[in-house]
Amino acid sequence: MRIFGKGRHRPSASWRQATDRAFTLIGDGRYEDAGALLTRAADLEPWLSESWFNLALLHKFRHDWEQARAAGLRAVALLDRDTGAPDWWNVGIAATALQDWPLARRAWQAYGLKVPGPATDSGEPLGMDLGSAAVRLSPEGEAEVVWGRRLDPARIEVLSIPLPSSGRRWGEVVLHDGVPHGERSTAAGHTYPVFDEIELWAPSPVPTWVVLLEAASETDRDALEQLASDAGFAAEDWSSSVRLLCRMCSESRMPSDEGEGEHLDPHDHSEPGHPGPLGHRTDGQLWVPERECGIAAPASLVRGLLDGWVADSPDSRDWRDLEEVC
């Protein structure tokens, strides 16, 4: 194999030493020092696509998208295979971050994905029908896994209502990495990947509220969620949807249908008997009327939504302590 008239060869010992040391520094968060070593490695072996792939990866970690795109393009120019190379995936992420839609489309197609014809003047790759997935918000901080809809291989629209600690809102679009860290399975047997958020791509104007509900039954709770959905927004019973997991459990294959009841999930590290973010299970009780609920709705609508929910069944429903939290 010859690339631009130069024989392809194994990298030198100096290249390997610089690269290995650089990735150790990346693991320690020392990106500047790692960048100097990877730049040296690229100077030593400029004909290796791996030299530029590694630099593109570093710039992705730093969210320096211009540099990530430039290094990524040099990497793919030196590839010795037509499709499926992760180099193209990194180019696609950088292009998406920069809204360079022609390059994003080219990257996904070069990777081997089908991209429908441009549906917008910009050529944004819409309609790829990638389905649902989970995304881990703030993976380096107080991480939270939420559900979303994949817009393309690098973006997810958040459809859950994140807890305020994540700093994210319902309806936001986040840029995510390409390699899943964990899975979530459903009772129906479907399995969905969990991707790590890289950064916020498009914010949502819809605020997040927390409210304490008195809901006599699951049917009452479900009625509020349906009412919010019918209005074009969302409500989520955090008392039953939130679990506290250790990192090892979160990044493994986990069931997503937690439910309620006396059988405690061995992977759930929250405290039974405390609804809301501290736990979603109870000791032998099938239903606790007091529910901590997240609502994503405009300030002009949220109280009317709750009052309308109560008015439909005042004997079994009530609410209090509404607070905007994000």
mmCIF file of C-alpha atoms in Angstrom:
data_model
loop_
_atom_site.group_PDB
_atom_site.id
_atom_site.type_symbol
_atom_site.label_atom_id
_atom_site.label_comp_id
_atom_site.label_asym_id
_atom_site.label_seq_id
_atom_site.Cartn_x
_atom_site.Cartn_y
_atom_site.Cartn_z
ATOM 1 C CA MET A 1 0.000 0.000 0.000
ATOM 2 C CA ARG A 2 1.394 3.402 -0.999
ATOM 3 C CA ILE A 3 -0.057 6.737 0.066
ATOM 4 C CA PHE A 4 0.907 9.802 -1.978
ATOM 5 C CA GLY A 5 3.951 7.915 -3.222
ATOM 6 C CA LYS A 6 5.137 7.021 0.264
ATOM 7 C CA GLY A 7 5.151 3.423 1.523
ATOM 8 C CA ARG A 8 2.906 2.721 4.485
ATOM 9 C CA HIS A 9 4.967 1.532 7.433
ATOM 10 C CA ARG A 10 4.645 0.858 11.122
ATOM 11 C CA PRO A 11 5.051 3.936 13.315
ATOM 12 C CA SER A 12 8.398 4.532 14.923
ATOM 13 C CA ALA A 13 9.140 3.864 18.579
ATOM 14 C CA SER A 14 9.278 7.628 19.176
ATOM 15 C CA TRP A 15 5.783 8.015 17.676
ATOM 16 C CA ARG A 16 4.401 5.253 19.905
ATOM 17 C CA GLN A 17 6.030 6.650 23.033
ATOM 18 C CA ALA A 18 4.726 10.169 22.382
ATOM 19 C CA THR A 19 1.235 8.870 21.595
ATOM 20 C CA ASP A 20 1.025 6.567 24.620
ATOM 21 C CA ARG A 21 2.196 9.345 26.922
ATOM 22 C CA ALA A 22 -0.297 11.758 25.358
ATOM 23 C CA PHE A 23 -3.257 9.492 26.064
ATOM 24 C CA THR A 24 -2.106 9.052 29.653
ATOM 25 C CA LEU A 25 -2.137 12.846 29.965
ATOM 26 C CA ILE A 26 -5.595 13.012 28.336
ATOM 27 C CA GLY A 27 -6.852 10.600 30.990
ATOM 28 C CA ASP A 28 -5.553 13.048 33.616
ATOM 29 C CA GLY A 29 -7.237 15.983 31.894
ATOM 30 C CA ARG A 30 -3.909 17.555 30.834
ATOM 31 C CA TYR A 31 -5.018 18.413 27.318
ATOM 32 C CA GLU A 32 -2.433 21.100 26.592
ATOM 33 C CA ASP A 33 0.491 18.797 27.400
ATOM 34 C CA ALA A 34 -1.146 15.972 25.461
ATOM 35 C CA GLY A 35 -1.617 18.281 22.467
ATOM 36 C CA ALA A 36 2.082 19.081 22.341
ATOM 37 C CA LEU A 37 2.949 15.375 22.269
ATOM 38 C CA LEU A 38 0.356 14.496 19.638
ATOM 39 C CA THR A 39 1.532 17.384 17.474
ATOM 40 C CA ARG A 40 5.066 16.029 17.765
ATOM 41 C CA ALA A 41 3.793 12.558 16.813
ATOM 42 C CA ALA A 42 2.091 14.011 13.736
ATOM 43 C CA ASP A 43 5.356 15.738 12.767
ATOM 44 C CA LEU A 44 7.183 12.416 13.138
ATOM 45 C CA GLU A 45 4.646 10.395 11.097
ATOM 46 C CA PRO A 46 2.571 12.789 8.959
ATOM 47 C CA TRP A 47 1.662 9.976 6.552
ATOM 48 C CA LEU A 48 -0.190 7.990 9.201
ATOM 49 C CA SER A 49 -3.921 8.646 9.407
ATOM 50 C CA GLU A 50 -3.682 7.669 13.102
ATOM 51 C CA SER A 51 -1.528 10.751 13.771
ATOM 52 C CA TRP A 52 -4.328 13.040 12.648
ATOM 53 C CA PHE A 53 -7.110 10.865 14.069
ATOM 54 C CA ASN A 54 -5.519 11.189 17.515
ATOM 55 C CA LEU A 55 -5.252 14.962 17.160
ATOM 56 C CA ALA A 56 -8.871 15.165 16.015
ATOM 57 C CA LEU A 57 -9.863 13.117 19.070
ATOM 58 C CA LEU A 58 -7.987 15.468 21.388
ATOM 59 C CA HIS A 59 -9.615 18.532 19.834
ATOM 60 C CA LYS A 60 -13.010 16.836 20.258
ATOM 61 C CA PHE A 61 -12.291 16.368 23.974
ATOM 62 C CA ARG A 62 -11.413 20.081 24.129
ATOM 63 C CA HIS A 63 -14.491 21.068 22.078
ATOM 64 C CA ASP A 64 -12.209 22.877 19.649
ATOM 65 C CA TRP A 65 -14.335 22.040 16.636
ATOM 66 C CA GLU A 66 -12.428 23.995 13.999
ATOM 67 C CA GLN A 67 -9.246 22.143 14.859
ATOM 68 C CA ALA A 68 -11.099 18.841 15.172
ATOM 69 C CA ARG A 69 -12.520 19.286 11.683
ATOM 70 C CA ALA A 70 -9.131 20.202 10.205
ATOM 71 C CA ALA A 71 -7.308 17.255 11.802
ATOM 72 C CA GLY A 72 -10.162 14.911 10.971
ATOM 73 C CA LEU A 73 -10.062 15.834 7.297
ATOM 74 C CA ARG A 74 -6.321 15.130 7.204
ATOM 75 C CA ALA A 75 -6.972 11.744 8.808
ATOM 76 C CA VAL A 76 -9.621 10.665 6.296
ATOM 77 C CA ALA A 77 -7.436 11.802 3.394
ATOM 78 C CA LEU A 78 -4.933 9.123 4.428
ATOM 79 C CA LEU A 79 -7.367 6.255 5.012
ATOM 80 C CA ASP A 80 -6.806 2.947 3.265
ATOM 81 C CA ARG A 81 -10.446 1.774 3.396
ATOM 82 C CA ASP A 82 -13.588 3.171 1.848
ATOM 83 C CA THR A 83 -16.279 2.992 4.566
ATOM 84 C CA GLY A 84 -16.780 2.382 8.262
ATOM 85 C CA ALA A 85 -13.709 4.196 9.605
ATOM 86 C CA PRO A 86 -14.185 5.950 12.974
ATOM 87 C CA ASP A 87 -12.201 8.865 11.503
ATOM 88 C CA TRP A 88 -15.300 9.762 9.471
ATOM 89 C CA TRP A 89 -17.477 9.599 12.569
ATOM 90 C CA ASN A 90 -15.292 12.162 14.342
ATOM 91 C CA VAL A 91 -15.449 14.378 11.257
ATOM 92 C CA GLY A 92 -19.245 14.064 11.375
ATOM 93 C CA ILE A 93 -19.368 15.145 15.022
ATOM 94 C CA ALA A 94 -17.119 18.162 14.377
ATOM 95 C CA ALA A 95 -19.105 19.150 11.285
ATOM 96 C CA THR A 96 -22.380 18.858 13.224
ATOM 97 C CA ALA A 97 -21.007 21.020 16.039
ATOM 98 C CA LEU A 98 -20.079 23.650 13.449
ATOM 99 C CA GLN A 99 -23.317 23.183 11.458
ATOM 100 C CA ASP A 100 -21.206 22.395 8.422
ATOM 101 C CA TRP A 101 -24.010 20.327 6.911
ATOM 102 C CA PRO A 102 -22.414 19.449 3.555
ATOM 103 C CA LEU A 103 -19.433 17.958 5.384
ATOM 104 C CA ALA A 104 -21.657 16.242 7.968
ATOM 105 C CA ARG A 105 -23.661 14.551 5.203
ATOM 106 C CA ARG A 106 -20.454 13.507 3.444
ATOM 107 C CA ALA A 107 -19.046 12.096 6.706
ATOM 108 C CA TRP A 108 -22.108 9.991 7.543
ATOM 109 C CA GLN A 109 -22.311 8.691 3.990
ATOM 110 C CA ALA A 110 -18.593 7.872 3.969
ATOM 111 C CA TYR A 111 -19.065 5.988 7.214
ATOM 112 C CA GLY A 112 -21.731 3.906 5.484
ATOM 113 C CA LEU A 113 -24.994 5.452 6.686
ATOM 114 C CA LYS A 114 -27.942 6.345 4.508
ATOM 115 C CA VAL A 115 -28.662 10.081 4.578
ATOM 116 C CA PRO A 116 -31.963 11.281 3.049
ATOM 117 C CA GLY A 117 -31.960 14.158 0.579
ATOM 118 C CA PRO A 118 -31.674 17.669 2.014
ATOM 119 C CA ALA A 119 -34.943 18.761 3.593
ATOM 120 C CA THR A 120 -33.768 22.298 4.347
ATOM 121 C CA ASP A 121 -31.954 25.021 2.449
ATOM 122 C CA SER A 122 -28.916 24.419 4.650
ATOM 123 C CA GLY A 123 -28.778 20.712 3.808
ATOM 124 C CA GLU A 124 -29.119 19.657 7.463
ATOM 125 C CA PRO A 125 -29.380 15.830 7.489
ATOM 126 C CA LEU A 126 -32.923 15.380 8.786
ATOM 127 C CA GLY A 127 -35.143 12.316 8.694
ATOM 128 C CA MET A 128 -32.479 9.683 9.321
ATOM 129 C CA ASP A 129 -34.953 7.653 11.451
ATOM 130 C CA LEU A 130 -32.401 6.531 14.019
ATOM 131 C CA GLY A 131 -35.059 6.026 16.706
ATOM 132 C CA SER A 132 -34.821 6.437 20.444
ATOM 133 C CA ALA A 133 -31.749 6.345 22.631
ATOM 134 C CA ALA A 134 -30.604 7.428 26.058
ATOM 135 C CA VAL A 135 -28.046 10.137 26.687
ATOM 136 C CA ARG A 136 -25.902 10.676 29.777
ATOM 137 C CA LEU A 137 -26.001 14.386 30.592
ATOM 138 C CA SER A 138 -22.983 15.963 32.315
ATOM 139 C CA PRO A 139 -21.008 12.694 32.177
ATOM 140 C CA GLU A 140 -18.022 14.171 34.016
ATOM 141 C CA GLY A 141 -20.168 15.707 36.750
ATOM 142 C CA GLU A 142 -23.432 14.685 38.401
ATOM 143 C CA ALA A 143 -24.332 12.439 35.488
ATOM 144 C CA GLU A 144 -27.956 11.710 34.615
ATOM 145 C CA VAL A 145 -29.272 9.350 31.938
ATOM 146 C CA VAL A 146 -32.401 10.555 30.130
ATOM 147 C CA TRP A 147 -34.387 9.446 27.096
ATOM 148 C CA GLY A 148 -34.345 11.210 23.770
ATOM 149 C CA ARG A 149 -34.884 11.049 20.023
ATOM 150 C CA ARG A 150 -31.864 10.749 17.749
ATOM 151 C CA LEU A 151 -31.936 13.467 15.104
ATOM 152 C CA ASP A 152 -28.792 12.188 13.406
ATOM 153 C CA PRO A 153 -25.709 10.196 14.479
ATOM 154 C CA ALA A 154 -24.399 13.029 16.684
ATOM 155 C CA ARG A 155 -27.493 14.766 18.125
ATOM 156 C CA ILE A 156 -30.274 13.773 20.521
ATOM 157 C CA GLU A 157 -33.364 15.788 21.399
ATOM 158 C CA VAL A 158 -34.053 15.339 25.127
ATOM 159 C CA LEU A 159 -37.582 14.016 25.719
ATOM 160 C CA SER A 160 -37.310 13.283 29.441
ATOM 161 C CA ILE A 161 -37.411 16.110 31.974
ATOM 162 C CA PRO A 162 -33.875 16.243 33.419
ATOM 163 C CA LEU A 163 -33.293 16.958 37.082
ATOM 164 C CA PRO A 164 -32.148 20.548 37.730
ATOM 165 C CA SER A 165 -28.681 19.362 38.793
ATOM 166 C CA SER A 166 -27.917 18.483 35.164
ATOM 167 C CA GLY A 167 -28.468 22.067 33.988
ATOM 168 C CA ARG A 168 -30.438 20.697 31.032
ATOM 169 C CA ARG A 169 -34.064 21.122 29.979
ATOM 170 C CA TRP A 170 -36.724 19.132 28.184
ATOM 171 C CA GLY A 171 -36.595 19.770 24.435
ATOM 172 C CA GLU A 172 -32.914 20.683 24.306
ATOM 173 C CA VAL A 173 -30.664 19.152 21.680
ATOM 174 C CA VAL A 174 -27.311 17.842 22.851
ATOM 175 C CA LEU A 175 -24.273 16.811 20.867
ATOM 176 C CA HIS A 176 -23.177 13.318 21.864
ATOM 177 C CA ASP A 177 -20.241 11.000 21.371
ATOM 178 C CA GLY A 178 -20.318 8.064 18.992
ATOM 179 C CA VAL A 179 -19.395 5.172 21.305
ATOM 180 C CA PRO A 180 -22.176 4.110 23.713
ATOM 181 C CA HIS A 181 -21.400 3.696 27.415
ATOM 182 C CA GLY A 182 -24.084 1.335 28.658
ATOM 183 C CA GLU A 183 -27.515 0.180 27.539
ATOM 184 C CA ARG A 184 -31.092 0.416 28.743
ATOM 185 C CA SER A 185 -33.502 -2.453 28.122
ATOM 186 C CA THR A 186 -37.301 -2.454 28.259
ATOM 187 C CA ALA A 187 -39.771 -5.102 29.382
ATOM 188 C CA ALA A 188 -40.598 -5.687 25.719
ATOM 189 C CA GLY A 189 -37.037 -6.839 25.140
ATOM 190 C CA HIS A 190 -35.804 -3.791 23.232
ATOM 191 C CA THR A 191 -32.329 -2.504 24.023
ATOM 192 C CA TYR A 192 -31.192 1.081 23.544
ATOM 193 C CA PRO A 193 -27.655 2.526 23.687
ATOM 194 C CA VAL A 194 -26.615 5.188 26.191
ATOM 195 C CA PHE A 195 -24.450 7.906 24.643
ATOM 196 C CA ASP A 196 -22.405 10.485 26.553
ATOM 197 C CA GLU A 197 -23.230 14.146 26.057
ATOM 198 C CA ILE A 198 -20.412 16.280 24.658
ATOM 199 C CA GLU A 199 -22.064 19.689 24.892
ATOM 200 C CA LEU A 200 -25.344 21.546 24.523
ATOM 201 C CA TRP A 201 -26.127 22.046 20.830
ATOM 202 C CA ALA A 202 -29.463 23.913 20.985
ATOM 203 C CA PRO A 203 -31.039 25.275 24.208
ATOM 204 C CA SER A 204 -34.716 25.059 25.095
ATOM 205 C CA PRO A 205 -36.772 28.106 26.105
ATOM 206 C CA VAL A 206 -39.103 25.940 28.214
ATOM 207 C CA PRO A 207 -38.356 26.107 31.967
ATOM 208 C CA THR A 208 -38.409 23.150 34.344
ATOM 209 C CA TRP A 209 -40.663 23.180 37.406
ATOM 210 C CA VAL A 210 -40.893 20.865 40.385
ATOM 211 C CA VAL A 211 -44.199 20.391 42.191
ATOM 212 C CA LEU A 212 -45.553 18.099 44.900
ATOM 213 C CA LEU A 213 -48.654 16.253 43.796
ATOM 214 C CA GLU A 214 -51.311 14.432 45.747
ATOM 215 C CA ALA A 215 -52.419 11.752 43.303
ATOM 216 C CA ALA A 216 -54.656 9.034 44.716
ATOM 217 C CA SER A 217 -53.724 6.556 42.003
ATOM 218 C CA GLU A 218 -51.444 5.971 39.070
ATOM 219 C CA THR A 219 -54.363 6.905 36.834
ATOM 220 C CA ASP A 220 -54.444 10.358 38.422
ATOM 221 C CA ARG A 221 -50.706 10.761 37.880
ATOM 222 C CA ASP A 222 -50.988 9.573 34.286
ATOM 223 C CA ALA A 223 -53.729 12.120 33.644
ATOM 224 C CA LEU A 224 -51.359 15.005 34.395
ATOM 225 C CA GLU A 225 -48.673 13.591 32.128
ATOM 226 C CA GLN A 226 -51.220 13.216 29.342
ATOM 227 C CA LEU A 227 -52.603 16.725 29.914
ATOM 228 C CA ALA A 228 -49.116 18.214 29.621
ATOM 229 C CA SER A 229 -48.387 16.165 26.487
ATOM 230 C CA ASP A 230 -51.650 17.274 24.862
ATOM 231 C CA ALA A 231 -50.590 20.874 25.482
ATOM 232 C CA GLY A 232 -47.299 20.249 23.654
ATOM 233 C CA PHE A 233 -45.140 20.071 26.783
ATOM 234 C CA ALA A 234 -44.285 17.410 29.377
ATOM 235 C CA ALA A 235 -44.751 16.216 32.937
ATOM 236 C CA GLU A 236 -42.792 13.406 34.545
ATOM 237 C CA ASP A 237 -43.280 11.650 37.864
ATOM 238 C CA TRP A 238 -39.764 11.830 39.233
ATOM 239 C CA SER A 239 -40.836 9.715 42.226
ATOM 240 C CA SER A 240 -41.036 6.672 39.957
ATOM 241 C CA SER A 241 -38.685 7.549 37.090
ATOM 242 C CA VAL A 242 -35.545 8.473 39.039
ATOM 243 C CA ARG A 243 -32.982 5.952 40.253
ATOM 244 C CA LEU A 244 -29.587 6.640 41.776
ATOM 245 C CA LEU A 245 -26.994 4.337 40.223
ATOM 246 C CA CYS A 246 -23.286 3.944 40.758
ATOM 247 C CA ARG A 247 -21.108 4.604 37.718
ATOM 248 C CA MET A 248 -20.521 0.887 37.090
ATOM 249 C CA CYS A 249 -24.250 0.158 37.024
ATOM 250 C CA SER A 250 -25.039 3.215 34.915
ATOM 251 C CA GLU A 251 -22.544 2.178 32.253
ATOM 252 C CA SER A 252 -23.801 -1.406 32.115
ATOM 253 C CA ARG A 253 -26.976 -2.922 30.670
ATOM 254 C CA MET A 254 -29.854 -1.816 32.888
ATOM 255 C CA PRO A 255 -33.625 -2.351 32.768
ATOM 256 C CA SER A 256 -35.538 0.891 32.260
ATOM 257 C CA ASP A 257 -38.987 -0.149 33.532
ATOM 258 C CA GLU A 258 -38.423 0.386 37.255
ATOM 259 C CA GLY A 259 -42.061 0.377 38.341
ATOM 260 C CA GLU A 260 -43.144 0.319 41.966
ATOM 261 C CA GLY A 261 -43.424 -2.359 44.598
ATOM 262 C CA GLU A 262 -41.734 -4.257 47.357
ATOM 263 C CA HIS A 263 -38.989 -5.892 45.299
ATOM 264 C CA LEU A 264 -36.033 -3.558 45.386
ATOM 265 C CA ASP A 265 -33.761 -3.271 42.387
ATOM 266 C CA PRO A 266 -30.288 -4.484 43.495
ATOM 267 C CA HIS A 267 -28.715 -1.877 41.221
ATOM 268 C CA ASP A 268 -30.677 0.997 42.766
ATOM 269 C CA HIS A 269 -28.457 2.860 45.239
ATOM 270 C CA SER A 270 -31.125 5.294 46.413
ATOM 271 C CA GLU A 271 -33.048 5.118 49.677
ATOM 272 C CA PRO A 272 -36.314 3.142 49.700
ATOM 273 C CA GLY A 273 -39.271 5.006 51.131
ATOM 274 C CA HIS A 274 -38.229 8.448 49.886
ATOM 275 C CA PRO A 275 -40.008 9.589 46.724
ATOM 276 C CA GLY A 276 -38.252 11.831 44.259
ATOM 277 C CA PRO A 277 -34.517 12.021 43.526
ATOM 278 C CA LEU A 278 -33.619 10.088 46.692
ATOM 279 C CA GLY A 279 -35.515 6.975 45.699
ATOM 280 C CA HIS A 280 -38.485 5.591 43.823
ATOM 281 C CA ARG A 281 -39.254 2.400 45.754
ATOM 282 C CA THR A 282 -41.369 1.869 48.831
ATOM 283 C CA ASP A 283 -41.347 -0.822 51.527
ATOM 284 C CA GLY A 284 -44.218 -3.042 50.457
ATOM 285 C CA GLN A 285 -46.513 -0.226 49.350
ATOM 286 C CA LEU A 286 -47.710 -0.235 45.767
ATOM 287 C CA TRP A 287 -48.512 3.455 45.624
ATOM 288 C CA VAL A 288 -47.623 6.574 47.606
ATOM 289 C CA PRO A 289 -50.039 9.459 46.856
ATOM 290 C CA GLU A 290 -47.427 12.174 47.398
ATOM 291 C CA ARG A 291 -45.386 12.450 44.218
ATOM 292 C CA GLU A 292 -42.554 14.749 43.264
ATOM 293 C CA CYS A 293 -43.179 15.730 39.662
ATOM 294 C CA GLY A 294 -41.150 17.602 37.084
ATOM 295 C CA ILE A 295 -43.032 19.758 34.604
ATOM 296 C CA ALA A 296 -41.679 21.366 31.442
ATOM 297 C CA ALA A 297 -44.026 24.194 30.490
ATOM 298 C CA PRO A 298 -44.035 27.993 30.140
ATOM 299 C CA ALA A 299 -44.712 30.094 33.241
ATOM 300 C CA SER A 300 -47.924 31.342 31.641
ATOM 301 C CA LEU A 301 -49.281 27.787 31.380
ATOM 302 C CA VAL A 302 -47.985 25.685 34.251
ATOM 303 C CA ARG A 303 -50.422 26.774 36.998
ATOM 304 C CA GLY A 304 -53.406 26.547 34.694
ATOM 305 C CA LEU A 305 -52.292 23.064 33.706
ATOM 306 C CA LEU A 306 -52.158 21.932 37.333
ATOM 307 C CA ASP A 307 -55.441 23.614 38.246
ATOM 308 C CA GLY A 308 -57.142 21.990 35.270
ATOM 309 C CA TRP A 309 -55.782 18.608 36.328
ATOM 310 C CA VAL A 310 -57.211 19.066 39.839
ATOM 311 C CA ALA A 311 -60.545 20.345 38.531
ATOM 312 C CA ASP A 312 -61.077 17.105 36.596
ATOM 313 C CA SER A 313 -61.038 15.097 39.847
ATOM 314 C CA PRO A 314 -60.822 17.325 42.937
ATOM 315 C CA ASP A 315 -61.405 14.479 45.394
ATOM 316 C CA SER A 316 -58.317 12.550 44.295
ATOM 317 C CA ARG A 317 -55.898 15.285 43.171
ATOM 318 C CA ASP A 318 -54.094 18.303 44.589
ATOM 319 C CA TRP A 319 -50.807 20.134 44.199
ATOM 320 C CA ARG A 320 -48.521 22.462 46.191
ATOM 321 C CA ASP A 321 -45.036 23.972 46.354
ATOM 322 C CA LEU A 322 -44.557 24.754 42.669
ATOM 323 C CA GLU A 323 -41.022 26.028 42.013
ATOM 324 C CA GLU A 324 -39.044 26.850 38.880
ATOM 325 C CA VAL A 325 -35.731 24.975 39.137
ATOM 326 C CA CYS A 326 -34.059 25.249 35.738
#
